[in-house]
Amino acid sequence: MPGSVQNANTPPGDRNGPGVRLAQARDELGLPVKEVARMLNLSPSHITALENDDYESLFGPTYVRGYLRSYAQLLGLPPEEIDWLIAYLETQTGAAP
């Protein structure tokens, strides 16, 4: 699905955002939210928030950036896609890299 994600300026709520990509990759691997949460030492609600692009319910941009990166790496996403996820986050939150 990286081809459907054009750039970091995808509008908020666009169903091609990082959360959809993470949920899709998780589903393709057959991993339940609770298992991913256990593997990342996060709560299931954090995983759900990431998959819903609900960054405001998490602890702040630095944590969210780390959560996104760890989650994407766990799912085996390629480095360039992980970079896109982080760039998208930064455009949505105004967080510096």
Tab-separated table of C-alpha atoms in Angstrom:
chain	number	residue	atom	x	y	z
A	1	MET	CA	0.000	0.000	0.000
A	2	PRO	CA	2.909	2.455	0.041
A	3	GLY	CA	1.981	3.454	-3.495
A	4	SER	CA	-1.372	4.829	-2.330
A	5	VAL	CA	0.290	7.123	0.192
A	6	GLN	CA	1.508	10.007	-1.902
A	7	ASN	CA	3.171	12.434	0.491
A	8	ALA	CA	3.310	13.841	3.983
A	9	ASN	CA	0.563	16.345	3.150
A	10	THR	CA	-2.254	13.791	3.138
A	11	PRO	CA	-5.236	15.498	4.803
A	12	PRO	CA	-6.135	14.532	8.369
A	13	GLY	CA	-8.727	11.779	8.449
A	14	ASP	CA	-7.631	10.528	5.028
A	15	ARG	CA	-7.941	6.772	5.237
A	16	ASN	CA	-4.517	6.410	3.635
A	17	GLY	CA	-2.787	7.837	6.716
A	18	PRO	CA	-0.242	6.017	8.862
A	19	GLY	CA	-2.821	4.407	11.130
A	20	VAL	CA	-4.562	2.646	8.279
A	21	ARG	CA	-1.237	1.379	6.963
A	22	LEU	CA	-0.238	0.046	10.385
A	23	ALA	CA	-3.619	-1.666	10.874
A	24	GLN	CA	-3.444	-3.171	7.390
A	25	ALA	CA	0.064	-4.540	7.952
A	26	ARG	CA	-0.959	-5.929	11.358
A	27	ASP	CA	-4.007	-7.621	9.837
A	28	GLU	CA	-1.891	-9.088	7.028
A	29	LEU	CA	0.354	-10.660	9.662
A	30	GLY	CA	-2.652	-11.945	11.594
A	31	LEU	CA	-1.623	-10.168	14.777
A	32	PRO	CA	-4.314	-9.065	17.242
A	33	VAL	CA	-4.041	-5.621	18.832
A	34	LYS	CA	-3.431	-7.156	22.271
A	35	GLU	CA	-0.462	-9.174	20.975
A	36	VAL	CA	1.117	-6.133	19.298
A	37	ALA	CA	0.617	-4.153	22.498
A	38	ARG	CA	2.326	-6.896	24.503
A	39	MET	CA	5.235	-7.081	22.054
A	40	LEU	CA	5.758	-3.302	22.193
A	41	ASN	CA	5.096	-2.973	25.939
A	42	LEU	CA	2.212	-0.595	25.259
A	43	SER	CA	-1.448	-0.756	26.167
A	44	PRO	CA	-3.966	-1.910	23.549
A	45	SER	CA	-5.490	1.582	23.711
A	46	HIS	CA	-2.162	3.042	22.528
A	47	ILE	CA	-2.145	0.693	19.535
A	48	THR	CA	-5.737	1.605	18.740
A	49	ALA	CA	-4.900	5.319	19.002
A	50	LEU	CA	-1.969	4.897	16.583
A	51	GLU	CA	-4.160	2.990	14.125
A	52	ASN	CA	-6.786	5.744	14.345
A	53	ASP	CA	-4.195	8.532	13.879
A	54	ASP	CA	-5.360	9.819	17.273
A	55	TYR	CA	-2.037	11.300	18.371
A	56	GLU	CA	-3.575	13.736	20.870
A	57	SER	CA	-4.605	10.889	23.173
A	58	LEU	CA	-0.969	9.782	23.461
A	59	PHE	CA	1.850	11.323	25.501
A	60	GLY	CA	3.305	13.801	23.035
A	61	PRO	CA	5.123	13.992	19.700
A	62	THR	CA	8.390	12.473	20.898
A	63	TYR	CA	6.641	9.408	22.283
A	64	VAL	CA	4.301	9.107	19.310
A	65	ARG	CA	7.240	9.244	16.891
A	66	GLY	CA	8.930	6.434	18.812
A	67	TYR	CA	5.724	4.394	18.995
A	68	LEU	CA	5.148	4.744	15.244
A	69	ARG	CA	8.717	3.781	14.430
A	70	SER	CA	8.704	0.772	16.778
A	71	TYR	CA	5.328	-0.412	15.553
A	72	ALA	CA	6.305	-0.098	11.891
A	73	GLN	CA	9.589	-1.930	12.488
A	74	LEU	CA	7.768	-4.710	14.348
A	75	LEU	CA	5.502	-5.123	11.323
A	76	GLY	CA	8.488	-5.281	8.972
A	77	LEU	CA	7.656	-2.137	7.021
A	78	PRO	CA	10.504	-0.885	4.804
A	79	PRO	CA	12.621	2.061	6.038
A	80	GLU	CA	11.266	4.470	3.409
A	81	GLU	CA	7.716	3.761	4.510
A	82	ILE	CA	8.684	4.293	8.146
A	83	ASP	CA	10.218	7.630	7.137
A	84	TRP	CA	6.916	8.556	5.475
A	85	LEU	CA	4.969	7.656	8.623
A	86	ILE	CA	7.200	9.917	10.712
A	87	ALA	CA	7.025	12.760	8.166
A	88	TYR	CA	3.234	12.511	8.158
A	89	LEU	CA	3.163	12.678	11.939
A	90	GLU	CA	5.360	15.759	11.932
A	91	THR	CA	3.145	17.579	9.418
A	92	GLN	CA	0.054	16.779	11.492
A	93	THR	CA	1.483	17.707	14.894
A	94	GLY	CA	4.056	20.328	13.973
A	95	ALA	CA	6.663	18.264	15.813
A	96	ALA	CA	10.283	18.657	14.822
A	97	PRO	CA	12.217	15.548	13.757
